[in-house]
Short mmCIF file of C-alpha atoms in Angstrom, two decimals:
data_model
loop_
_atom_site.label_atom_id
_atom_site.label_comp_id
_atom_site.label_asym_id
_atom_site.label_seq_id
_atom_site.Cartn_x
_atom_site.Cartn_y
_atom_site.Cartn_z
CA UNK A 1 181.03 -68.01 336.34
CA UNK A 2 183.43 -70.89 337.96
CA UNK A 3 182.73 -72.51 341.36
CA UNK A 4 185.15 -70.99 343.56
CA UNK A 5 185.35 -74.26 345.46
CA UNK A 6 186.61 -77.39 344.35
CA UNK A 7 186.66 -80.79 345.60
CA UNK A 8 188.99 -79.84 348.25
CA UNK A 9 188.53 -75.92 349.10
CA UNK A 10 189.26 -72.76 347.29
CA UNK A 11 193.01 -73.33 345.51
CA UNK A 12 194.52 -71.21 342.95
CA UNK A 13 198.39 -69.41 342.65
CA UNK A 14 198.77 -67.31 345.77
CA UNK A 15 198.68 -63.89 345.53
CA UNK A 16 197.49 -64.06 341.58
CA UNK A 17 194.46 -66.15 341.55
CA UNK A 18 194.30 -66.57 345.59
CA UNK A 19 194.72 -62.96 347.05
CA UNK A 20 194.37 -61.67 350.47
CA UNK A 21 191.48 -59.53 349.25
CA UNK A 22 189.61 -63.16 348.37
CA UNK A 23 191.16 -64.59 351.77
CA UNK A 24 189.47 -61.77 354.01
CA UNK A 25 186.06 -61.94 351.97
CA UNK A 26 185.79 -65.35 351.98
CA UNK A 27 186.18 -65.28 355.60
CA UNK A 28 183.79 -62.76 356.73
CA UNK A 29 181.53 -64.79 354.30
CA UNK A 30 181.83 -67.91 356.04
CA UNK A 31 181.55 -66.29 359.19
CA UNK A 32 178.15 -64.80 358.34
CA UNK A 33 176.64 -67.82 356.65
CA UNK A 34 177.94 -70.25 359.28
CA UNK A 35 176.27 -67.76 362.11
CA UNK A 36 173.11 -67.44 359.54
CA UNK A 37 172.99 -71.37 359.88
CA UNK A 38 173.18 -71.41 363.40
CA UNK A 39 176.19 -73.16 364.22
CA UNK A 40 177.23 -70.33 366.87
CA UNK A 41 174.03 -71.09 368.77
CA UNK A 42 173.59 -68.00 370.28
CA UNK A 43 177.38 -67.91 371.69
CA UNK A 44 180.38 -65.99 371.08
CA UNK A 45 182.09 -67.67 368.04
CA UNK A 46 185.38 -69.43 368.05
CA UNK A 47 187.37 -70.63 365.13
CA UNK A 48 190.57 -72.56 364.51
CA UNK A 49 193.06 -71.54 361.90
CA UNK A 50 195.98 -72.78 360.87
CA UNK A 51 198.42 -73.60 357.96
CA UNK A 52 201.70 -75.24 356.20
CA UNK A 53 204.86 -73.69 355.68
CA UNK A 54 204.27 -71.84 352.54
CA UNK A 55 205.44 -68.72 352.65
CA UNK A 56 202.19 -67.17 351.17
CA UNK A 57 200.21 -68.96 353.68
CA UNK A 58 201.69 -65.59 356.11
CA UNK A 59 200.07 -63.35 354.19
CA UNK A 60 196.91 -65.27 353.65
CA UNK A 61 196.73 -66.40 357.19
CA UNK A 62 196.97 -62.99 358.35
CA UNK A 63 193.57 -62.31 356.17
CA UNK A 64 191.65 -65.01 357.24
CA UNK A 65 192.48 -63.86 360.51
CA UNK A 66 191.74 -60.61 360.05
CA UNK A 67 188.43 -61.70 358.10
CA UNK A 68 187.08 -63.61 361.01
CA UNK A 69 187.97 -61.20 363.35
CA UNK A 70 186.07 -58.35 361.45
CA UNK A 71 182.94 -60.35 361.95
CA UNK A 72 183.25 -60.76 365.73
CA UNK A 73 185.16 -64.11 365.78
CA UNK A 74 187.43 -65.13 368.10
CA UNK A 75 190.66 -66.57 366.63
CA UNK A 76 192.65 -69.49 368.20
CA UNK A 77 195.97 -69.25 366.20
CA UNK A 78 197.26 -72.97 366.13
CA UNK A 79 200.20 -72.06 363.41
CA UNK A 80 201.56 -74.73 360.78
CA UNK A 81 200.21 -78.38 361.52
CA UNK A 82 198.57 -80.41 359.75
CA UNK A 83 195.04 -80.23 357.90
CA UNK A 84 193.71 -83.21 360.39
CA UNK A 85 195.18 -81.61 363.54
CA UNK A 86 193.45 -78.70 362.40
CA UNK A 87 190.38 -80.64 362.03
CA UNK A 88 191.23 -82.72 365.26
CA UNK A 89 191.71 -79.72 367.58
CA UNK A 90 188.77 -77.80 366.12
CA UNK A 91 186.42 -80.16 367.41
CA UNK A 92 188.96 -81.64 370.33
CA UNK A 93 188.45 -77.56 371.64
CA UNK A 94 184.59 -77.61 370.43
CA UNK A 95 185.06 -74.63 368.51
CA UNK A 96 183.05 -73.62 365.72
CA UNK A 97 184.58 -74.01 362.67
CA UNK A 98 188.32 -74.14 361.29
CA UNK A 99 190.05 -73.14 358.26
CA UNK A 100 193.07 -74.66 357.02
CA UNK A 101 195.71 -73.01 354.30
CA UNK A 102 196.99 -75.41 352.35
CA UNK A 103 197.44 -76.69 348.98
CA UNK A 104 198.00 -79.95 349.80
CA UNK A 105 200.56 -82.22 347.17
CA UNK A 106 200.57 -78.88 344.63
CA UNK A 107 203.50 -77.15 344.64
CA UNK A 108 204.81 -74.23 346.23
CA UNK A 109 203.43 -71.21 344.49
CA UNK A 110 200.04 -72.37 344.72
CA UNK A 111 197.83 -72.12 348.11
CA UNK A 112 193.73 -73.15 349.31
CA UNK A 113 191.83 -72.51 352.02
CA UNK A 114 189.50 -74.66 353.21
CA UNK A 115 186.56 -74.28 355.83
CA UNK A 116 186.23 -77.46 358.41
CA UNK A 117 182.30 -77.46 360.68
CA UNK A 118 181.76 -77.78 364.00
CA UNK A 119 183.24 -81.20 365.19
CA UNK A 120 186.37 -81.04 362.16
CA UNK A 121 184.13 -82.09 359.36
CA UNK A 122 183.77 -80.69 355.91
CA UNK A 123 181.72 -78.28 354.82
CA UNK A 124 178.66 -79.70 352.64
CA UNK A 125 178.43 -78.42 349.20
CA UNK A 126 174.92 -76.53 350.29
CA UNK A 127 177.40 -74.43 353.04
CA UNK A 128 180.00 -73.71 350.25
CA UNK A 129 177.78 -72.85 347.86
CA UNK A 130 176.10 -70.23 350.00
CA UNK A 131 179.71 -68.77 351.46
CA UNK A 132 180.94 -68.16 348.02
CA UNK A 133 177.36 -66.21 347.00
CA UNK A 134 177.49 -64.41 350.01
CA UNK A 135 181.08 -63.71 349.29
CA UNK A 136 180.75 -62.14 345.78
CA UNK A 137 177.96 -59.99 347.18
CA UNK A 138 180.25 -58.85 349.65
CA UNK A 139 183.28 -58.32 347.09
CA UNK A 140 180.43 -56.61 344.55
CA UNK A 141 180.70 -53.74 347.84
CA UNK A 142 177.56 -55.27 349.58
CA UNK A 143 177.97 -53.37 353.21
CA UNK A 144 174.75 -53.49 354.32
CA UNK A 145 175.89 -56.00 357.07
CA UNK A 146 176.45 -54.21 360.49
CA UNK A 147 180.16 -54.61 361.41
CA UNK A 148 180.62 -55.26 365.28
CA UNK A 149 182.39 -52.67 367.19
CA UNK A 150 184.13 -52.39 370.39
CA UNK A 151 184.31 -55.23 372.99
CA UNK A 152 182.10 -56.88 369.92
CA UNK A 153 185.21 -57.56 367.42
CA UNK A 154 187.28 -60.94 367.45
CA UNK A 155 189.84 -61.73 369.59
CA UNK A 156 193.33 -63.36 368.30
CA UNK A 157 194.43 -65.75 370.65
CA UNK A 158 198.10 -68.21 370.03
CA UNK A 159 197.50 -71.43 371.18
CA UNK A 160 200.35 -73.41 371.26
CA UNK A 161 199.40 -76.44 372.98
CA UNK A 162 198.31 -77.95 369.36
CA UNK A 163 200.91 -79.28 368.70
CA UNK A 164 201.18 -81.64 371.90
CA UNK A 165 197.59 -82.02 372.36
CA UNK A 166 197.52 -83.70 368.14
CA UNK A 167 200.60 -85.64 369.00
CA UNK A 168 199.64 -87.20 372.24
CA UNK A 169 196.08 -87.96 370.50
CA UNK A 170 197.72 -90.15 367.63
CA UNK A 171 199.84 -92.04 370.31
CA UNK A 172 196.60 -92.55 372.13
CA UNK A 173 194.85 -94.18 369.78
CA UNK A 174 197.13 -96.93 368.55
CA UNK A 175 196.36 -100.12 368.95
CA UNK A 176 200.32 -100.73 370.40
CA UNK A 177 203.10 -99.50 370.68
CA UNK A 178 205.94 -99.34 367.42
CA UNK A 179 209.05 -100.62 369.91
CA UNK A 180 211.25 -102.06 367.86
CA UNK A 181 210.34 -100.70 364.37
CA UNK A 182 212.81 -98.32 362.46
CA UNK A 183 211.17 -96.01 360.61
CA UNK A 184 212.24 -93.28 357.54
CA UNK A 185 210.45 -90.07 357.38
CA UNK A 186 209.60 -88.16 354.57
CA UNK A 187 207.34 -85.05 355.44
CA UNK A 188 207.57 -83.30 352.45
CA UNK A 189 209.03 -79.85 354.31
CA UNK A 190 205.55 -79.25 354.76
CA UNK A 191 203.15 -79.26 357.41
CA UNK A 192 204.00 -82.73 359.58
CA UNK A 193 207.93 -81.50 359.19
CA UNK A 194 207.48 -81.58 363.21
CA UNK A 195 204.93 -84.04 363.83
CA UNK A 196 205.43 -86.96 362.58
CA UNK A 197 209.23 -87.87 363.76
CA UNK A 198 208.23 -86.42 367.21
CA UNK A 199 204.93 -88.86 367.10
CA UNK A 200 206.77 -91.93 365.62
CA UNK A 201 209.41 -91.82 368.34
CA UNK A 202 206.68 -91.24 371.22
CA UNK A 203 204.76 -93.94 370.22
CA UNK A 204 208.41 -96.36 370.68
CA UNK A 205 209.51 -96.43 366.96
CA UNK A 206 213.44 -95.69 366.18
CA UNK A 207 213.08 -93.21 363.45
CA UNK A 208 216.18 -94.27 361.91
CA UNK A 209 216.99 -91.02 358.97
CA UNK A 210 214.52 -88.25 358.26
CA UNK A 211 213.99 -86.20 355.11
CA UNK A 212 211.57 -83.72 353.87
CA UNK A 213 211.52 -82.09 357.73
CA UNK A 214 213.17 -78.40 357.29
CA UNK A 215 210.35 -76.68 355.74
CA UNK A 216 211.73 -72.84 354.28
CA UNK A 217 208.23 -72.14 353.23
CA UNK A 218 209.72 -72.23 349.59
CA UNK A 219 210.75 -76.24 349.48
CA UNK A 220 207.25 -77.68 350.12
CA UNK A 221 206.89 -80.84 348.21
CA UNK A 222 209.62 -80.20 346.04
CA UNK A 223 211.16 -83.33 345.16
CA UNK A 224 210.44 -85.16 348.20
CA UNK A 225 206.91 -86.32 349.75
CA UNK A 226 204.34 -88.70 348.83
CA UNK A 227 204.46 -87.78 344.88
CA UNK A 228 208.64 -87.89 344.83
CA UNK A 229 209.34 -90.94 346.45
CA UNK A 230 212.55 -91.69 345.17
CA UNK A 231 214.43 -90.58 347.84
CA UNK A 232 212.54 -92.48 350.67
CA UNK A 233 213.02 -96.13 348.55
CA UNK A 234 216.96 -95.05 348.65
CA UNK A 235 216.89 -94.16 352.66
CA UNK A 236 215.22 -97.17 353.16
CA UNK A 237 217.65 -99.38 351.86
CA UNK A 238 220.52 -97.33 352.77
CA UNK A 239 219.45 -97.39 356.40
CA UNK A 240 217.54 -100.83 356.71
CA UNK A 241 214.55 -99.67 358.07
CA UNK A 242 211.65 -101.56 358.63
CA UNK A 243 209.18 -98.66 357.20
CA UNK A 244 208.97 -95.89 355.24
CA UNK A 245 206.38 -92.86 355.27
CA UNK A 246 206.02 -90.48 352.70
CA UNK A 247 203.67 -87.76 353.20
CA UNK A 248 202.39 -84.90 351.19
CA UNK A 249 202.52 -81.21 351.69
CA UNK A 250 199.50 -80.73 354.66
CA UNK A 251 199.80 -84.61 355.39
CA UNK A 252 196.34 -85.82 355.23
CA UNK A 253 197.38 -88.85 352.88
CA UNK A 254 200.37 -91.09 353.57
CA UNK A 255 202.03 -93.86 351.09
CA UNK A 256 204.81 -96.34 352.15
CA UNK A 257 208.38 -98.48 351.12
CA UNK A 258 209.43 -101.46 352.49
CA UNK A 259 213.06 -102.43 353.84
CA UNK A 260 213.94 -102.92 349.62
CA UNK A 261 212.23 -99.92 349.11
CA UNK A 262 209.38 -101.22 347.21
CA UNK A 263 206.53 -98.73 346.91
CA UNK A 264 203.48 -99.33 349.04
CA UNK A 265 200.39 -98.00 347.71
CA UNK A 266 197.19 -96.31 349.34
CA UNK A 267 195.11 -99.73 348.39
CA UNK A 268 197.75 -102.02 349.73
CA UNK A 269 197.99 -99.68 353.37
CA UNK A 270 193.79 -100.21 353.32
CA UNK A 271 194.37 -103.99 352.79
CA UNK A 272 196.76 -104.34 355.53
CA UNK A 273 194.90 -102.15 357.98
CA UNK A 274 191.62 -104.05 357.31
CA UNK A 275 192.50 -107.51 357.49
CA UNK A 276 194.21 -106.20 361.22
CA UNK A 277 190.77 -104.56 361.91
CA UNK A 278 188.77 -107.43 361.07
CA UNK A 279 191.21 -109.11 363.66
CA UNK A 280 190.56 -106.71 366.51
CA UNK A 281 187.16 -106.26 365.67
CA UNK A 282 187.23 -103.03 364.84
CA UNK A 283 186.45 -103.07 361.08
CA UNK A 284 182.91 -101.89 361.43
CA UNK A 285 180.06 -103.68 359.65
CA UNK A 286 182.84 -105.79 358.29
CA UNK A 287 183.60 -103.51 355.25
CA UNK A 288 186.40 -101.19 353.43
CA UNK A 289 185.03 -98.15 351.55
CA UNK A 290 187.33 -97.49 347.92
CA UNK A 291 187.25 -95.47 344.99
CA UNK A 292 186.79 -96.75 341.38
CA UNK A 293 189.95 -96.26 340.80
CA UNK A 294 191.44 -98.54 343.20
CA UNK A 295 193.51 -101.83 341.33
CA UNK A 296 191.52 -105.16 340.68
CA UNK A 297 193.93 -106.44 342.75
CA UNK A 298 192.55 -104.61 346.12
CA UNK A 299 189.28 -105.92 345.12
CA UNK A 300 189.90 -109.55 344.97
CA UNK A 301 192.11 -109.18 347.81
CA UNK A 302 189.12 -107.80 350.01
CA UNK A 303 186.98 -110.73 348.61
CA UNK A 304 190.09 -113.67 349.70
CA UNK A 305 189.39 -112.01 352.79
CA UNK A 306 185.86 -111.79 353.56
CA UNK A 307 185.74 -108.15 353.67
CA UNK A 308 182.91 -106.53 352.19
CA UNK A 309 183.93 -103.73 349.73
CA UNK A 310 182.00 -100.47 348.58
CA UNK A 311 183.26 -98.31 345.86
CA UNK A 312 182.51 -94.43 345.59
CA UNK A 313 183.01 -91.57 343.53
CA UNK A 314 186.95 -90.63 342.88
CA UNK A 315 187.62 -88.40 345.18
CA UNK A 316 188.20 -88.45 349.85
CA UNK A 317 185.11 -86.44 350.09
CA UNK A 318 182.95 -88.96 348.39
CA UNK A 319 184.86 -91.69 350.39
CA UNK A 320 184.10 -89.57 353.59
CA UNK A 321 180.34 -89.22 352.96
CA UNK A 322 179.78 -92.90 352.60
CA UNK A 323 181.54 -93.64 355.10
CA UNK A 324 179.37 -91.57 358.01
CA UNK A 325 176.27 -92.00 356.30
CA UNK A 326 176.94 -96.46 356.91
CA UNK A 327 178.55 -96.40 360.16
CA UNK A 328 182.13 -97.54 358.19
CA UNK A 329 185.38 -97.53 360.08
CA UNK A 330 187.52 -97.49 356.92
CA UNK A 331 188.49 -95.94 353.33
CA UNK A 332 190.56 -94.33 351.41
CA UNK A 333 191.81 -93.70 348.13
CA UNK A 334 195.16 -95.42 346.01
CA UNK A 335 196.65 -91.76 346.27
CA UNK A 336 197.10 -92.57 349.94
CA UNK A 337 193.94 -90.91 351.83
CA UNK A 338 192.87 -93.19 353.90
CA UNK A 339 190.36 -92.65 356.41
CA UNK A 340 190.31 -94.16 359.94
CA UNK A 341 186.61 -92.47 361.10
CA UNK A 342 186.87 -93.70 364.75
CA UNK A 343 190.20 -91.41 365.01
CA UNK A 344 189.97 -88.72 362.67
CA UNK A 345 187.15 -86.46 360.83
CA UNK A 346 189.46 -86.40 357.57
CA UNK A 347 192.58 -88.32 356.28
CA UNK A 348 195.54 -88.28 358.23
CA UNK A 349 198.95 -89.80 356.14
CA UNK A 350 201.06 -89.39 360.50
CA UNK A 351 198.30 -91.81 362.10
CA UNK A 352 197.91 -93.93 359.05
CA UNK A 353 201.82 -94.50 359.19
CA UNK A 354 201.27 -95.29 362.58
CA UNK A 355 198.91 -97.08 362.42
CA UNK A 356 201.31 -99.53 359.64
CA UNK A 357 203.76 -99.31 362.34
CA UNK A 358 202.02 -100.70 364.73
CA UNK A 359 200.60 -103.67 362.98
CA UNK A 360 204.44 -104.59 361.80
CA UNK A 361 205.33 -104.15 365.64
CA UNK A 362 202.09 -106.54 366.52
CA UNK A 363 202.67 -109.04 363.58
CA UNK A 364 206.83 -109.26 363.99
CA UNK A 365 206.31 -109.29 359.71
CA UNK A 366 208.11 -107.34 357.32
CA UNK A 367 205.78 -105.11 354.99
CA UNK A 368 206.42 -106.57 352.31
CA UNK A 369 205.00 -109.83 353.82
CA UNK A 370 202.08 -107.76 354.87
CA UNK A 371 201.67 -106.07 351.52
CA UNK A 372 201.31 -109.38 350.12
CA UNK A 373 197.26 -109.53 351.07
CA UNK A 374 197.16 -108.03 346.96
CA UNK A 375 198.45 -108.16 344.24
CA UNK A 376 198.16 -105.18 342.42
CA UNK A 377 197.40 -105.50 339.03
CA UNK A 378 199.36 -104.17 336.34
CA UNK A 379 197.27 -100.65 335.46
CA UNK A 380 197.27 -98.45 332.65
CA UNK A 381 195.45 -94.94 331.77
CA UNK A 382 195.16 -92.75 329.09
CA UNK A 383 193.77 -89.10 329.14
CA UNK A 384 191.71 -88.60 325.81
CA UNK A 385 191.81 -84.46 325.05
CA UNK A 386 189.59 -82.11 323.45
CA UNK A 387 186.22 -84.71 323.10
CA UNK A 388 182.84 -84.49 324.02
CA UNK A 389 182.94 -85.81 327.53
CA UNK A 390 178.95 -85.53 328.12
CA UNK A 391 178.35 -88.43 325.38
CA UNK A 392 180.14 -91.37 327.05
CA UNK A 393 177.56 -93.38 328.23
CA UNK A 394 174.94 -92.39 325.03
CA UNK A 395 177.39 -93.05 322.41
CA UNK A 396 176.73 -96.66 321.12
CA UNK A 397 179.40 -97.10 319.13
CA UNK A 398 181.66 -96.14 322.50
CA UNK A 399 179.91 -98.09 324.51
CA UNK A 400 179.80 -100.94 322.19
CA UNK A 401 183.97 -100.69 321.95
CA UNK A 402 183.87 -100.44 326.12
CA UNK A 403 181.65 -104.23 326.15
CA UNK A 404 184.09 -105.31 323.44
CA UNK A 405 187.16 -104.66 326.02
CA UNK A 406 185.43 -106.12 329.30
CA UNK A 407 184.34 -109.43 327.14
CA UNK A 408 188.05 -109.98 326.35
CA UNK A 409 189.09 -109.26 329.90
CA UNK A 410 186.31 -111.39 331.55
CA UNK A 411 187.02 -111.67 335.44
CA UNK A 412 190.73 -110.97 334.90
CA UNK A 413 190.77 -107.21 334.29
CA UNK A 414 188.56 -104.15 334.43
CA UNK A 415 187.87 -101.02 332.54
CA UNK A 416 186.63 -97.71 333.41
CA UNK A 417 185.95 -94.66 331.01
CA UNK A 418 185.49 -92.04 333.23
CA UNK A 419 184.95 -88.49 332.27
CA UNK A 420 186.93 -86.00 333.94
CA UNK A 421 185.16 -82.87 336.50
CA UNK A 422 187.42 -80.02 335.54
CA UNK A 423 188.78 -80.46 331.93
CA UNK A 424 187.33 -81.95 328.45
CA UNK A 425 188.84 -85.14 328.60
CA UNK A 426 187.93 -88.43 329.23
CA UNK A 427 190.12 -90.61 331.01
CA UNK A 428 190.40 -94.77 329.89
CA UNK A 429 191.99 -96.85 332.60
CA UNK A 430 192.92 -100.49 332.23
CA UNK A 431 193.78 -103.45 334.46
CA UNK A 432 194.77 -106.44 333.84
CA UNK A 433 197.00 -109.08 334.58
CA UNK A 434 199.92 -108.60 332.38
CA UNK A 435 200.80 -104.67 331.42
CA UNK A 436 201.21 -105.69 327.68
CA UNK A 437 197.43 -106.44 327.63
CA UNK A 438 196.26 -103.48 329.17
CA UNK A 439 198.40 -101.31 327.82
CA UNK A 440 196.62 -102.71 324.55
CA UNK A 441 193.51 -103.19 325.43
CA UNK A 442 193.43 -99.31 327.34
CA UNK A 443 195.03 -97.87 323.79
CA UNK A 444 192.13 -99.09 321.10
CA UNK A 445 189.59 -97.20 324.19
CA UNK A 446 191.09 -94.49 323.69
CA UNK A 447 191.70 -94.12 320.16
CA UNK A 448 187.80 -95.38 320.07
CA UNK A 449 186.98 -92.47 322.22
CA UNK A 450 188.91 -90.06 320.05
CA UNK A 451 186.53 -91.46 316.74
CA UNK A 452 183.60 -91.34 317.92
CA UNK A 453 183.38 -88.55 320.62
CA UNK A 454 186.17 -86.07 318.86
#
């Protein structure tokens, strides 16, 4: 039987694959292990939900609500905002746990729900794990748990003072103020639609055209946002803006254009916000946390530096966990999650856009001067179908192939074979410094994978 949750929460095609029934179950579940755990300490629970725009997140929302309610938890209704204010206020209100509806950068049929702890943070696997066995008892028609009754049952409370109380934290926690920066918005009509120009324009910036920011609950990420950013690079040219944002559907990862509408990537925002925090002193134990999958080019960048690198996992969650077990202030993924640990329990695309705001606003530099710190290296990769993905690293003849293509390289490229989580593929990525070469180099990997693994 499939794990119900993935890397990021429960997702799946509302109302097909994600129903209400699984909403409410899942809920009571969570409530139950999280009490079992003792994370109510003895107190009258409290929870924070809230969601994007999608219209199936009404439905679901309403389940989750009625879920925790059921159980005898008391419901602070925040509405749609963003998965890090939902993370922010749950622990800025010291309630118990959260639970965000979102799918994130998927589009707009599909929906997730994800559970935040005490304080904002994730859920450990351990937690999910025992929420989704506790659920499927419950959904086999386990009622041997005694519902509360009476003056017992949940409360629903709105509480619509999120949305100020998120905004005025990200405008608190800059390191300046944006006066004098123009800024283009894209919030993807999802859940920052609000948020971010209102946030930008507190903090001083001139947010110069908007798009992306009149979420139907049907146009979520649908051609716009961090994954469509054609129409930012053309705003920001049209309107000569000193910065553009792009975020994605629940804004918890942010990527950027410059004033020609160049692209700026999730590595190049983590080079430009370290070297600023190794300025201030605020780049903790001197060090930026990255996937694998972040370009060569980040790398030697961090080295030109003298910042101290670390390399997870693929994936914010992995990113996350090293990050709090070290101490780090920093990390993030090229996708545009980046982490900022002394602000925020999760990534958060508004405050990292800020945050590049505020260093153009403290360095009078253009981004594309800033984005200059790396070069990113040209990059190719190449999903290999339908092969044995468990033999990668025991398969000489693969392995020999993958030595083969880093001798040729030497210091001036990289390779990765990386077998994927979900699917039987393997995926080959390539850098190096001319696209030609990779391109070549990343094509024999995979047909080599296809030979010997197929």
């Amino acid at each position: 039987m499939a794990r119900l949750f993935g890397t990021d929460g429960v997702r799946g095609v509302a109302n097909e694959g994600l129903t209400a029934e699984l909403a409410l179950g899942l809920s009571v579940a969570a409530a139950h292990v999280l009490g079992d755990a003792n994370a109510f300490e003895g107190h009258r629970p409290v929870a924070v939900v809230g969601r994007d725009p999608r219209a199936s997140g009404e439905f679901l929302e309403a389940a989750v609500i009625a879920g925790l309610a059921s159980a005898g938890v008391d419901v602070l209704r925040v509405g749609v905002l963003p998965t890090p204010a939902v993370a922010y206020l749950t622990g800025a209100l010291g309630a118990d746990f959260g639970v965000m509806l979102s799918a994130s950068h998927n589009a707009m049929p599909d929906n997730g729900i994800k559970f935040l702890a005490r304080g904002g943070h994730k859920l450990d696997d351990a937690l999910e794990d025992a929420i989704e066995a506790h659920y499927r008892r419950y959904g086999a028609g386990d009622e041997s748990w005694k519902r509360p009754t009476g003056a017992a049952v949940g409360r629903v409370r709105q509480y619509n003072e999120g949305f100020d109380r998120y905004v005025a934290h990200l405008v608190a926690v800059l390191p300046n103020r944006l006066d004098g920066v123009r800024v283009v918005i894209d919030g993807a009509h999802g859940a920052a639609a609000r948020v971010a120009p209102e946030a930008f324009a507190r903090a001083g910036a001139e947010v110069v055209y908007t798009l992306g920011t009149e979420p139907t609950g049907l146009n979520i990420n649908d051609g716009v946002g961090s994954t469509h950013l054609e129409r930012l690079r053309a705003a920001m040219k049209e309107h000569r803006a000193d910065l553009g944002v792009a975020l994605d559907g629940d804004a918890d990862r942010c990527l950027a254009a410059d004033a020609e509408g160049n692209e700026v990537d999730g590595d190049q925002i983590i080079a430009i916000l370290a070297v600023g925090m190794k300025e201030a002193g605020t780049l903790r134990r001197n060090t930026a946390v990255a996937t694998v999958m972040s370009n060569l080019g980040f790398t030697l960048a961090m080295e030109r530096e003298g910042i101290d690198l670390v390399r997870t996992a693929v994936g914010d969650r992995y990113v996350l966990e090293e990050m709090k077990q070290h101490g780090y202030a920093l990390g993030g993924e090229q996708s545009g999650h980046v982490i900022l640990l002394d602000h925020a329990t999760t990534g958060d695309g508004t405050l990292t856009g800020l945050m590049l705001g505020a260093r153009l606003a403290a360095t009078k530099q253009p981004l594309a001067d800033l984005a200059a710190v790396m070069t990113r290296l040209p990059q190719v990769m190449i999903n290999v179908k339908g092969v044995d993905k468990d033999r990668v690293e025991s398969c000489v003849e693969l392995q020999a192939a993958l030595a083969a293509a880093e001798a040729e390289l030497g210091t001036t490229g990289r390779v990765l074979l990386r077998k994927s989580g979900t699917e039987p593929l393997v995926r080959v990525m390539v850098e190096a410094v001319g696209h030609e070469q990779a391109q070549d180099v990343c094509q024999r990997l995979a047909d080599a994978v296809r030979l010997h693994l197929g």
